[in-house]
Amino acid sequence: MAGGGSLGAVEVGMLQALLDWGETPAFMVGASAGAINTAYFAGDPTPAGARELERIWCVLKRRDVFPFNLGSVVRLLRHRDHLVDSDGLRRLLERYLHYRRIEDAAVPIHLVASDMLTGQEVLLSAGSVVDAVLASAAIPGVYPPVQIGGRLLIDGGVANNTPISVAIGLGATRVIVLPTGFACALDKAPTGAIARAMHALSLLVARQLVQDADRLAQGAVELRIVPSLCPLDISPYDYSAAAALIARAKAGTRRWLEQGGLDRAGTPAQLREHHD
């Protein structure tokens, strides 16, 4: 599961369609927003768990994830190194995640973060699940880094936002990628520092995924990428459209499955550079 801010809701619809089709994961790898979905679903890896994940996304508000307020302005004036405290996201994770350590998940999970100093990929497969998710989702300059094992960790997107190579390195011979895609149909750039940072990150994620998929396509691993939504005019900073995103992604993924999507290799055109 890849990152993508509020577009992480798309992955929920994809996941529901795959479960309805009979697909079940042997293990899961997630980064950034994908780490949040991965961690929650691994606690209850059933259709009921996926429905509950949908419910959570549909009641989520931007202020729950990015409580930008007067305190944020004060932090800027004091030359702090981030815009938003992660306390709100931590509270959400502690409320909804019903296990505390990564190794206690019902399905094995691996979350990807990045070393802030070196940019090196850091794979988190044990320890506090809340801390690991916070580290994987710590957008540089927006959230504070998270210290784990003596290292300051930031968003997994810096090193590997759609960690196909991680899954292969862990022994996967068949990988199904759930991408968030990017807002290809926006008629103007988002306004605001966080919105622009997240839009730029979503573009980076999509391009990195295409490069990784093209590079790994000739290997022995069976790689399948679920098509992302297109056209899409929702900013990854807009948390008001989760229900519509989930419904579209579920319907689109169902059509893809019915048309033999799991039998065909290749990178979906929706992920390649375009503007609709």
PDB file of C-alpha atoms in Angstrom:
ATOM      1  CA  MET A   1       0.000   0.000   0.000  1.00  0.00           C
ATOM      2  CA  ALA A   2       1.416   3.323  -1.139  1.00  0.00           C
ATOM      3  CA  GLY A   3       1.220   6.781   0.395  1.00  0.00           C
ATOM      4  CA  GLY A   4      -0.912   9.669  -0.756  1.00  0.00           C
ATOM      5  CA  GLY A   5      -2.531  11.613   2.086  1.00  0.00           C
ATOM      6  CA  SER A   6      -6.322  11.671   1.885  1.00  0.00           C
ATOM      7  CA  LEU A   7      -6.122   9.634  -1.326  1.00  0.00           C
ATOM      8  CA  GLY A   8      -5.324   6.713   0.958  1.00  0.00           C
ATOM      9  CA  ALA A   9      -9.113   6.240   0.988  1.00  0.00           C
ATOM     10  CA  VAL A  10      -8.781   4.871  -2.551  1.00  0.00           C
ATOM     11  CA  GLU A  11      -6.870   1.883  -1.207  1.00  0.00           C
ATOM     12  CA  VAL A  12      -9.814   0.937   1.011  1.00  0.00           C
ATOM     13  CA  GLY A  13     -12.117   0.498  -1.986  1.00  0.00           C
ATOM     14  CA  MET A  14      -9.446  -1.492  -3.833  1.00  0.00           C
ATOM     15  CA  LEU A  15      -8.924  -3.685  -0.788  1.00  0.00           C
ATOM     16  CA  GLN A  16     -12.645  -4.376  -0.412  1.00  0.00           C
ATOM     17  CA  ALA A  17     -12.948  -5.445  -4.052  1.00  0.00           C
ATOM     18  CA  LEU A  18      -9.918  -7.733  -3.772  1.00  0.00           C
ATOM     19  CA  LEU A  19     -11.313  -9.360  -0.637  1.00  0.00           C
ATOM     20  CA  ASP A  20     -14.671  -9.894  -2.329  1.00  0.00           C
ATOM     21  CA  TRP A  21     -12.758 -11.571  -5.177  1.00  0.00           C
ATOM     22  CA  GLY A  22     -11.157 -13.989  -2.727  1.00  0.00           C
ATOM     23  CA  GLU A  23      -7.697 -12.455  -2.427  1.00  0.00           C
ATOM     24  CA  THR A  24      -6.074 -12.583   1.017  1.00  0.00           C
ATOM     25  CA  PRO A  25      -2.585 -11.288   1.810  1.00  0.00           C
ATOM     26  CA  ALA A  26       0.187 -13.467   3.197  1.00  0.00           C
ATOM     27  CA  PHE A  27       1.845 -10.289   4.457  1.00  0.00           C
ATOM     28  CA  MET A  28       1.524  -6.568   3.830  1.00  0.00           C
ATOM     29  CA  VAL A  29       3.923  -3.692   3.255  1.00  0.00           C
ATOM     30  CA  GLY A  30       2.897  -0.054   3.637  1.00  0.00           C
ATOM     31  CA  ALA A  31       4.356   3.426   3.531  1.00  0.00           C
ATOM     32  CA  SER A  32       2.966   6.779   4.692  1.00  0.00           C
ATOM     33  CA  ALA A  33      -0.852   6.783   4.346  1.00  0.00           C
ATOM     34  CA  GLY A  34      -0.508   3.204   3.147  1.00  0.00           C
ATOM     35  CA  ALA A  35       1.123   2.371   6.481  1.00  0.00           C
ATOM     36  CA  ILE A  36      -2.004   3.591   8.274  1.00  0.00           C
ATOM     37  CA  ASN A  37      -4.252   1.373   6.147  1.00  0.00           C
ATOM     38  CA  THR A  38      -1.874  -1.557   6.441  1.00  0.00           C
ATOM     39  CA  ALA A  39      -1.642  -1.321  10.220  1.00  0.00           C
ATOM     40  CA  TYR A  40      -5.395  -1.045  10.733  1.00  0.00           C
ATOM     41  CA  PHE A  41      -6.398  -3.822   8.342  1.00  0.00           C
ATOM     42  CA  ALA A  42      -3.749  -6.178   9.756  1.00  0.00           C
ATOM     43  CA  GLY A  43      -5.543  -5.982  13.091  1.00  0.00           C
ATOM     44  CA  ASP A  44      -8.735  -7.372  11.534  1.00  0.00           C
ATOM     45  CA  PRO A  45      -7.876  -8.764   8.071  1.00  0.00           C
ATOM     46  CA  THR A  46     -11.457  -9.579   7.101  1.00  0.00           C
ATOM     47  CA  PRO A  47     -14.182  -7.974   4.975  1.00  0.00           C
ATOM     48  CA  ALA A  48     -15.673  -6.666   8.228  1.00  0.00           C
ATOM     49  CA  GLY A  49     -12.338  -5.052   9.074  1.00  0.00           C
ATOM     50  CA  ALA A  50     -12.231  -3.404   5.654  1.00  0.00           C
ATOM     51  CA  ARG A  51     -15.763  -2.065   6.148  1.00  0.00           C
ATOM     52  CA  GLU A  52     -14.772  -0.623   9.512  1.00  0.00           C
ATOM     53  CA  LEU A  53     -11.738   0.990   7.882  1.00  0.00           C
ATOM     54  CA  GLU A  54     -14.127   2.614   5.406  1.00  0.00           C
ATOM     55  CA  ARG A  55     -16.239   3.943   8.275  1.00  0.00           C
ATOM     56  CA  ILE A  56     -13.175   5.484   9.906  1.00  0.00           C
ATOM     57  CA  TRP A  57     -12.115   7.195   6.686  1.00  0.00           C
ATOM     58  CA  CYS A  58     -15.611   8.587   6.171  1.00  0.00           C
ATOM     59  CA  VAL A  59     -15.708  10.314   9.575  1.00  0.00           C
ATOM     60  CA  LEU A  60     -12.124  11.553   9.389  1.00  0.00           C
ATOM     61  CA  LYS A  61     -11.656  15.320   9.183  1.00  0.00           C
ATOM     62  CA  ARG A  62      -8.597  17.186   8.005  1.00  0.00           C
ATOM     63  CA  ARG A  63      -8.290  18.891  11.389  1.00  0.00           C
ATOM     64  CA  ASP A  64      -7.964  15.441  12.989  1.00  0.00           C
ATOM     65  CA  VAL A  65      -4.845  14.744  10.937  1.00  0.00           C
ATOM     66  CA  PHE A  66      -3.474  18.264  10.418  1.00  0.00           C
ATOM     67  CA  PRO A  67      -4.548  20.487  13.325  1.00  0.00           C
ATOM     68  CA  PHE A  68      -3.062  23.657  11.823  1.00  0.00           C
ATOM     69  CA  ASN A  69      -3.894  26.504  14.201  1.00  0.00           C
ATOM     70  CA  LEU A  70      -2.382  29.452  16.039  1.00  0.00           C
ATOM     71  CA  GLY A  71       0.124  27.111  17.626  1.00  0.00           C
ATOM     72  CA  SER A  72       1.364  26.207  14.162  1.00  0.00           C
ATOM     73  CA  VAL A  73       2.006  29.877  13.403  1.00  0.00           C
ATOM     74  CA  VAL A  74       3.856  30.258  16.687  1.00  0.00           C
ATOM     75  CA  ARG A  75       6.024  27.266  15.832  1.00  0.00           C
ATOM     76  CA  LEU A  76       6.929  28.871  12.520  1.00  0.00           C
ATOM     77  CA  LEU A  77       7.821  32.148  14.192  1.00  0.00           C
ATOM     78  CA  ARG A  78      10.026  30.285  16.646  1.00  0.00           C
ATOM     79  CA  HIS A  79      11.818  28.522  13.774  1.00  0.00           C
ATOM     80  CA  ARG A  80      10.570  25.059  14.717  1.00  0.00           C
ATOM     81  CA  ASP A  81      11.302  22.299  12.247  1.00  0.00           C
ATOM     82  CA  HIS A  82       7.697  21.290  11.578  1.00  0.00           C
ATOM     83  CA  LEU A  83       4.287  22.856  11.002  1.00  0.00           C
ATOM     84  CA  VAL A  84       1.961  20.425  12.766  1.00  0.00           C
ATOM     85  CA  ASP A  85       2.273  18.346  15.910  1.00  0.00           C
ATOM     86  CA  SER A  86       1.526  14.666  15.423  1.00  0.00           C
ATOM     87  CA  ASP A  87      -0.465  14.396  18.668  1.00  0.00           C
ATOM     88  CA  GLY A  88      -3.782  14.341  16.788  1.00  0.00           C
ATOM     89  CA  LEU A  89      -2.697  11.513  14.513  1.00  0.00           C
ATOM     90  CA  ARG A  90      -1.234   9.636  17.480  1.00  0.00           C
ATOM     91  CA  ARG A  91      -4.565   9.849  19.311  1.00  0.00           C
ATOM     92  CA  LEU A  92      -6.394   8.522  16.245  1.00  0.00           C
ATOM     93  CA  LEU A  93      -4.011   5.591  15.935  1.00  0.00           C
ATOM     94  CA  GLU A  94      -4.225   4.762  19.627  1.00  0.00           C
ATOM     95  CA  ARG A  95      -8.031   4.861  19.430  1.00  0.00           C
ATOM     96  CA  TYR A  96      -8.435   2.662  16.366  1.00  0.00           C
ATOM     97  CA  LEU A  97      -5.501   0.245  16.449  1.00  0.00           C
ATOM     98  CA  HIS A  98      -6.443  -2.618  18.768  1.00  0.00           C
ATOM     99  CA  TYR A  99      -2.949  -3.994  19.171  1.00  0.00           C
ATOM    100  CA  ARG A 100       0.194  -2.258  20.339  1.00  0.00           C
ATOM    101  CA  ARG A 101       3.144  -4.041  18.746  1.00  0.00           C
ATOM    102  CA  ILE A 102       3.733  -4.725  15.065  1.00  0.00           C
ATOM    103  CA  GLU A 103       4.441  -8.384  15.733  1.00  0.00           C
ATOM    104  CA  ASP A 104       0.977  -8.777  17.307  1.00  0.00           C
ATOM    105  CA  ALA A 105      -0.867  -8.039  14.045  1.00  0.00           C
ATOM    106  CA  ALA A 106      -3.086 -10.840  12.747  1.00  0.00           C
ATOM    107  CA  VAL A 107      -1.261 -10.619   9.393  1.00  0.00           C
ATOM    108  CA  PRO A 108       2.495  -9.913   9.269  1.00  0.00           C
ATOM    109  CA  ILE A 109       3.163  -6.294   8.319  1.00  0.00           C
ATOM    110  CA  HIS A 110       6.232  -4.253   7.461  1.00  0.00           C
ATOM    111  CA  LEU A 111       6.161  -0.453   7.472  1.00  0.00           C
ATOM    112  CA  VAL A 112       8.631   1.694   5.552  1.00  0.00           C
ATOM    113  CA  ALA A 113      10.181   4.892   6.905  1.00  0.00           C
ATOM    114  CA  SER A 114      13.289   6.889   5.962  1.00  0.00           C
ATOM    115  CA  ASP A 115      16.341   7.902   7.953  1.00  0.00           C
ATOM    116  CA  MET A 116      16.181  11.700   8.127  1.00  0.00           C
ATOM    117  CA  LEU A 117      19.956  12.089   8.048  1.00  0.00           C
ATOM    118  CA  THR A 118      20.885   9.694   5.245  1.00  0.00           C
ATOM    119  CA  GLY A 119      17.610   9.142   3.378  1.00  0.00           C
ATOM    120  CA  GLN A 120      18.149   5.401   3.797  1.00  0.00           C
ATOM    121  CA  GLU A 121      15.112   3.143   3.753  1.00  0.00           C
ATOM    122  CA  VAL A 122      14.233   1.791   7.208  1.00  0.00           C
ATOM    123  CA  LEU A 123      11.982  -1.259   7.486  1.00  0.00           C
ATOM    124  CA  LEU A 124       9.947  -1.464  10.698  1.00  0.00           C
ATOM    125  CA  SER A 125       8.782  -5.019  11.387  1.00  0.00           C
ATOM    126  CA  ALA A 126       8.659  -5.048  15.197  1.00  0.00           C
ATOM    127  CA  GLY A 127       8.077  -2.639  18.063  1.00  0.00           C
ATOM    128  CA  SER A 128       5.405  -0.040  18.711  1.00  0.00           C
ATOM    129  CA  VAL A 129       2.927   0.004  15.828  1.00  0.00           C
ATOM    130  CA  VAL A 130       1.828   3.565  16.619  1.00  0.00           C
ATOM    131  CA  ASP A 131       5.391   4.885  16.585  1.00  0.00           C
ATOM    132  CA  ALA A 132       6.123   2.992  13.362  1.00  0.00           C
ATOM    133  CA  VAL A 133       3.072   4.410  11.583  1.00  0.00           C
ATOM    134  CA  LEU A 134       3.867   7.927  12.802  1.00  0.00           C
ATOM    135  CA  ALA A 135       7.419   7.560  11.493  1.00  0.00           C
ATOM    136  CA  SER A 136       6.276   6.215   8.123  1.00  0.00           C
ATOM    137  CA  ALA A 137       3.794   9.103   7.750  1.00  0.00           C
ATOM    138  CA  ALA A 138       6.018  11.921   9.059  1.00  0.00           C
ATOM    139  CA  ILE A 139       6.009  14.241   6.035  1.00  0.00           C
ATOM    140  CA  PRO A 140       9.260  16.260   6.246  1.00  0.00           C
ATOM    141  CA  GLY A 141       8.668  19.789   7.485  1.00  0.00           C
ATOM    142  CA  VAL A 142       5.002  19.081   8.193  1.00  0.00           C
ATOM    143  CA  TYR A 143       5.224  16.517  11.010  1.00  0.00           C
ATOM    144  CA  PRO A 144       8.098  16.083  13.456  1.00  0.00           C
ATOM    145  CA  PRO A 145      10.442  13.139  12.881  1.00  0.00           C
ATOM    146  CA  VAL A 146      10.019  10.090  15.123  1.00  0.00           C
ATOM    147  CA  GLN A 147      12.957   8.643  17.023  1.00  0.00           C
ATOM    148  CA  ILE A 148      13.163   4.840  16.900  1.00  0.00           C
ATOM    149  CA  GLY A 149      16.274   2.878  17.770  1.00  0.00           C
ATOM    150  CA  GLY A 150      18.427   5.978  17.979  1.00  0.00           C
ATOM    151  CA  ARG A 151      17.485   7.190  14.478  1.00  0.00           C
ATOM    152  CA  LEU A 152      15.256  10.067  13.489  1.00  0.00           C
ATOM    153  CA  LEU A 153      12.747   8.727  10.988  1.00  0.00           C
ATOM    154  CA  ILE A 154      10.529  10.501   8.467  1.00  0.00           C
ATOM    155  CA  ASP A 155       8.013   9.662   5.747  1.00  0.00           C
ATOM    156  CA  GLY A 156       8.683   6.429   3.884  1.00  0.00           C
ATOM    157  CA  GLY A 157       8.104   8.298   0.632  1.00  0.00           C
ATOM    158  CA  VAL A 158      11.541   9.868   0.859  1.00  0.00           C
ATOM    159  CA  ALA A 159      13.154   6.468   0.346  1.00  0.00           C
ATOM    160  CA  ASN A 160      10.491   4.170  -1.078  1.00  0.00           C
ATOM    161  CA  ASN A 161       6.824   5.172  -1.063  1.00  0.00           C
ATOM    162  CA  THR A 162       5.497   2.185  -2.997  1.00  0.00           C
ATOM    163  CA  PRO A 163       7.802  -0.460  -1.548  1.00  0.00           C
ATOM    164  CA  ILE A 164       7.545  -3.185  -4.162  1.00  0.00           C
ATOM    165  CA  SER A 165      11.229  -3.974  -3.726  1.00  0.00           C
ATOM    166  CA  VAL A 166      10.682  -4.430   0.014  1.00  0.00           C
ATOM    167  CA  ALA A 167       7.964  -7.028  -0.584  1.00  0.00           C
ATOM    168  CA  ILE A 168      10.202  -8.876  -3.036  1.00  0.00           C
ATOM    169  CA  GLY A 169      13.106  -8.736  -0.620  1.00  0.00           C
ATOM    170  CA  LEU A 170      10.891 -10.295   2.045  1.00  0.00           C
ATOM    171  CA  GLY A 171      10.232 -13.251  -0.244  1.00  0.00           C
ATOM    172  CA  ALA A 172       7.056 -12.367  -2.121  1.00  0.00           C
ATOM    173  CA  THR A 173       6.650 -14.095  -5.472  1.00  0.00           C
ATOM    174  CA  ARG A 174       3.318 -12.413  -6.224  1.00  0.00           C
ATOM    175  CA  VAL A 175       2.766  -8.745  -5.383  1.00  0.00           C
ATOM    176  CA  ILE A 176      -0.474  -6.783  -5.705  1.00  0.00           C
ATOM    177  CA  VAL A 177       0.110  -3.040  -5.499  1.00  0.00           C
ATOM    178  CA  LEU A 178      -2.612  -0.680  -4.268  1.00  0.00           C
ATOM    179  CA  PRO A 179      -1.612   2.827  -5.457  1.00  0.00           C
ATOM    180  CA  THR A 180      -3.336   6.039  -4.416  1.00  0.00           C
ATOM    181  CA  GLY A 181      -2.653   7.722  -7.767  1.00  0.00           C
ATOM    182  CA  PHE A 182      -2.539  11.480  -8.114  1.00  0.00           C
ATOM    183  CA  ALA A 183      -4.916  14.359  -8.809  1.00  0.00           C
ATOM    184  CA  CYS A 184      -4.549  14.512 -12.582  1.00  0.00           C
ATOM    185  CA  ALA A 185      -7.639  16.681 -13.153  1.00  0.00           C
ATOM    186  CA  LEU A 186      -6.934  19.647 -10.889  1.00  0.00           C
ATOM    187  CA  ASP A 187      -7.316  22.881 -12.840  1.00  0.00           C
ATOM    188  CA  LYS A 188      -4.869  24.769 -10.614  1.00  0.00           C
ATOM    189  CA  ALA A 189      -2.235  24.013  -8.013  1.00  0.00           C
ATOM    190  CA  PRO A 190      -3.468  23.590  -4.430  1.00  0.00           C
ATOM    191  CA  THR A 191      -3.048  26.567  -2.132  1.00  0.00           C
ATOM    192  CA  GLY A 192      -1.265  26.437   1.191  1.00  0.00           C
ATOM    193  CA  ALA A 193       2.074  24.984   2.240  1.00  0.00           C
ATOM    194  CA  ILE A 194       0.801  21.587   3.407  1.00  0.00           C
ATOM    195  CA  ALA A 195      -1.545  21.114   0.441  1.00  0.00           C
ATOM    196  CA  ARG A 196       1.232  21.861  -2.028  1.00  0.00           C
ATOM    197  CA  ALA A 197       3.707  19.627  -0.229  1.00  0.00           C
ATOM    198  CA  MET A 198       1.260  16.732  -0.278  1.00  0.00           C
ATOM    199  CA  HIS A 199       0.355  17.249  -3.930  1.00  0.00           C
ATOM    200  CA  ALA A 200       4.033  17.253  -4.851  1.00  0.00           C
ATOM    201  CA  LEU A 201       4.596  14.096  -2.802  1.00  0.00           C
ATOM    202  CA  SER A 202       1.720  12.304  -4.540  1.00  0.00           C
ATOM    203  CA  LEU A 203       3.258  13.121  -7.931  1.00  0.00           C
ATOM    204  CA  LEU A 204       6.598  11.798  -6.712  1.00  0.00           C
ATOM    205  CA  VAL A 205       4.978   8.603  -5.463  1.00  0.00           C
ATOM    206  CA  ALA A 206       3.256   7.915  -8.799  1.00  0.00           C
ATOM    207  CA  ARG A 207       6.416   8.504 -10.820  1.00  0.00           C
ATOM    208  CA  GLN A 208       8.520   6.361  -8.517  1.00  0.00           C
ATOM    209  CA  LEU A 209       5.951   3.569  -8.769  1.00  0.00           C
ATOM    210  CA  VAL A 210       6.068   3.660 -12.576  1.00  0.00           C
ATOM    211  CA  GLN A 211       9.860   3.537 -12.555  1.00  0.00           C
ATOM    212  CA  ASP A 212       9.936   0.654 -10.072  1.00  0.00           C
ATOM    213  CA  ALA A 213       7.242  -1.291 -11.936  1.00  0.00           C
ATOM    214  CA  ASP A 214       8.976  -0.888 -15.284  1.00  0.00           C
ATOM    215  CA  ARG A 215      12.298  -1.959 -13.762  1.00  0.00           C
ATOM    216  CA  LEU A 216      10.864  -5.010 -12.011  1.00  0.00           C
ATOM    217  CA  ALA A 217       8.480  -6.077 -14.786  1.00  0.00           C
ATOM    218  CA  GLN A 218      11.031  -8.435 -16.359  1.00  0.00           C
ATOM    219  CA  GLY A 219      11.778 -10.244 -13.123  1.00  0.00           C
ATOM    220  CA  ALA A 220      10.452 -13.541 -11.830  1.00  0.00           C
ATOM    221  CA  VAL A 221       7.932 -11.909  -9.508  1.00  0.00           C
ATOM    222  CA  GLU A 222       4.291 -11.749 -10.581  1.00  0.00           C
ATOM    223  CA  LEU A 223       3.562  -8.023 -10.252  1.00  0.00           C
ATOM    224  CA  ARG A 224       0.017  -6.691 -10.518  1.00  0.00           C
ATOM    225  CA  ILE A 225      -0.898  -3.030 -10.062  1.00  0.00           C
ATOM    226  CA  VAL A 226      -4.513  -2.064  -9.453  1.00  0.00           C
ATOM    227  CA  PRO A 227      -5.442   0.923 -11.679  1.00  0.00           C
ATOM    228  CA  SER A 228      -5.794   4.195  -9.784  1.00  0.00           C
ATOM    229  CA  LEU A 229      -8.703   6.591 -10.255  1.00  0.00           C
ATOM    230  CA  CYS A 230      -8.724   8.788 -13.350  1.00  0.00           C
ATOM    231  CA  PRO A 231      -9.807  11.501 -13.831  1.00  0.00           C
ATOM    232  CA  LEU A 232      -9.235  12.618 -10.255  1.00  0.00           C
ATOM    233  CA  ASP A 233      -9.635  16.181  -9.051  1.00  0.00           C
ATOM    234  CA  ILE A 234      -9.309  15.615  -5.285  1.00  0.00           C
ATOM    235  CA  SER A 235      -6.266  17.050  -3.522  1.00  0.00           C
ATOM    236  CA  PRO A 236      -4.465  14.660  -1.144  1.00  0.00           C
ATOM    237  CA  TYR A 237      -5.081  17.376   1.483  1.00  0.00           C
ATOM    238  CA  ASP A 238      -8.889  17.170   1.045  1.00  0.00           C
ATOM    239  CA  TYR A 239     -10.438  14.702   3.492  1.00  0.00           C
ATOM    240  CA  SER A 240     -14.067  15.469   2.604  1.00  0.00           C
ATOM    241  CA  ALA A 241     -14.437  13.036  -0.314  1.00  0.00           C
ATOM    242  CA  ALA A 242     -13.480   9.699   1.281  1.00  0.00           C
ATOM    243  CA  ALA A 243     -16.844   8.007   0.726  1.00  0.00           C
ATOM    244  CA  ALA A 244     -16.877   8.867  -2.986  1.00  0.00           C
ATOM    245  CA  LEU A 245     -13.244   7.828  -3.442  1.00  0.00           C
ATOM    246  CA  ILE A 246     -13.842   4.456  -1.778  1.00  0.00           C
ATOM    247  CA  ALA A 247     -16.974   3.762  -3.844  1.00  0.00           C
ATOM    248  CA  ARG A 248     -15.244   4.687  -7.124  1.00  0.00           C
ATOM    249  CA  ALA A 249     -12.158   2.629  -6.299  1.00  0.00           C
ATOM    250  CA  LYS A 250     -14.209  -0.421  -5.312  1.00  0.00           C
ATOM    251  CA  ALA A 251     -16.285  -0.289  -8.502  1.00  0.00           C
ATOM    252  CA  GLY A 252     -13.238   0.331 -10.699  1.00  0.00           C
ATOM    253  CA  THR A 253     -11.252  -2.473  -9.100  1.00  0.00           C
ATOM    254  CA  ARG A 254     -14.188  -4.866  -9.479  1.00  0.00           C
ATOM    255  CA  ARG A 255     -14.347  -4.074 -13.214  1.00  0.00           C
ATOM    256  CA  TRP A 256     -10.592  -4.567 -13.519  1.00  0.00           C
ATOM    257  CA  LEU A 257     -10.847  -7.952 -11.826  1.00  0.00           C
ATOM    258  CA  GLU A 258     -13.768  -9.041 -13.989  1.00  0.00           C
ATOM    259  CA  GLN A 259     -11.752  -8.084 -17.078  1.00  0.00           C
ATOM    260  CA  GLY A 260      -8.857 -10.323 -16.015  1.00  0.00           C
ATOM    261  CA  GLY A 261      -6.688  -7.681 -14.394  1.00  0.00           C
ATOM    262  CA  LEU A 262      -4.918 -10.174 -12.161  1.00  0.00           C
ATOM    263  CA  ASP A 263      -3.879 -12.152 -15.230  1.00  0.00           C
ATOM    264  CA  ARG A 264      -2.164  -9.217 -16.963  1.00  0.00           C
ATOM    265  CA  ALA A 265       1.162  -7.606 -16.186  1.00  0.00           C
ATOM    266  CA  GLY A 266       2.003  -3.992 -16.953  1.00  0.00           C
ATOM    267  CA  THR A 267       1.740  -0.536 -15.437  1.00  0.00           C
ATOM    268  CA  PRO A 268      -1.716   1.062 -15.703  1.00  0.00           C
ATOM    269  CA  ALA A 269      -1.803   4.147 -17.912  1.00  0.00           C
ATOM    270  CA  GLN A 270      -3.538   6.063 -15.114  1.00  0.00           C
ATOM    271  CA  LEU A 271      -0.261   6.140 -13.186  1.00  0.00           C
ATOM    272  CA  ARG A 272       1.865   7.481 -16.005  1.00  0.00           C
ATOM    273  CA  GLU A 273       2.345  11.210 -16.439  1.00  0.00           C
ATOM    274  CA  HIS A 274      -0.773  12.823 -17.910  1.00  0.00           C
ATOM    275  CA  HIS A 275      -3.267  15.583 -17.245  1.00  0.00           C
ATOM    276  CA  ASP A 276      -7.032  15.249 -17.723  1.00  0.00           C
TER     277      ASP A 276
END
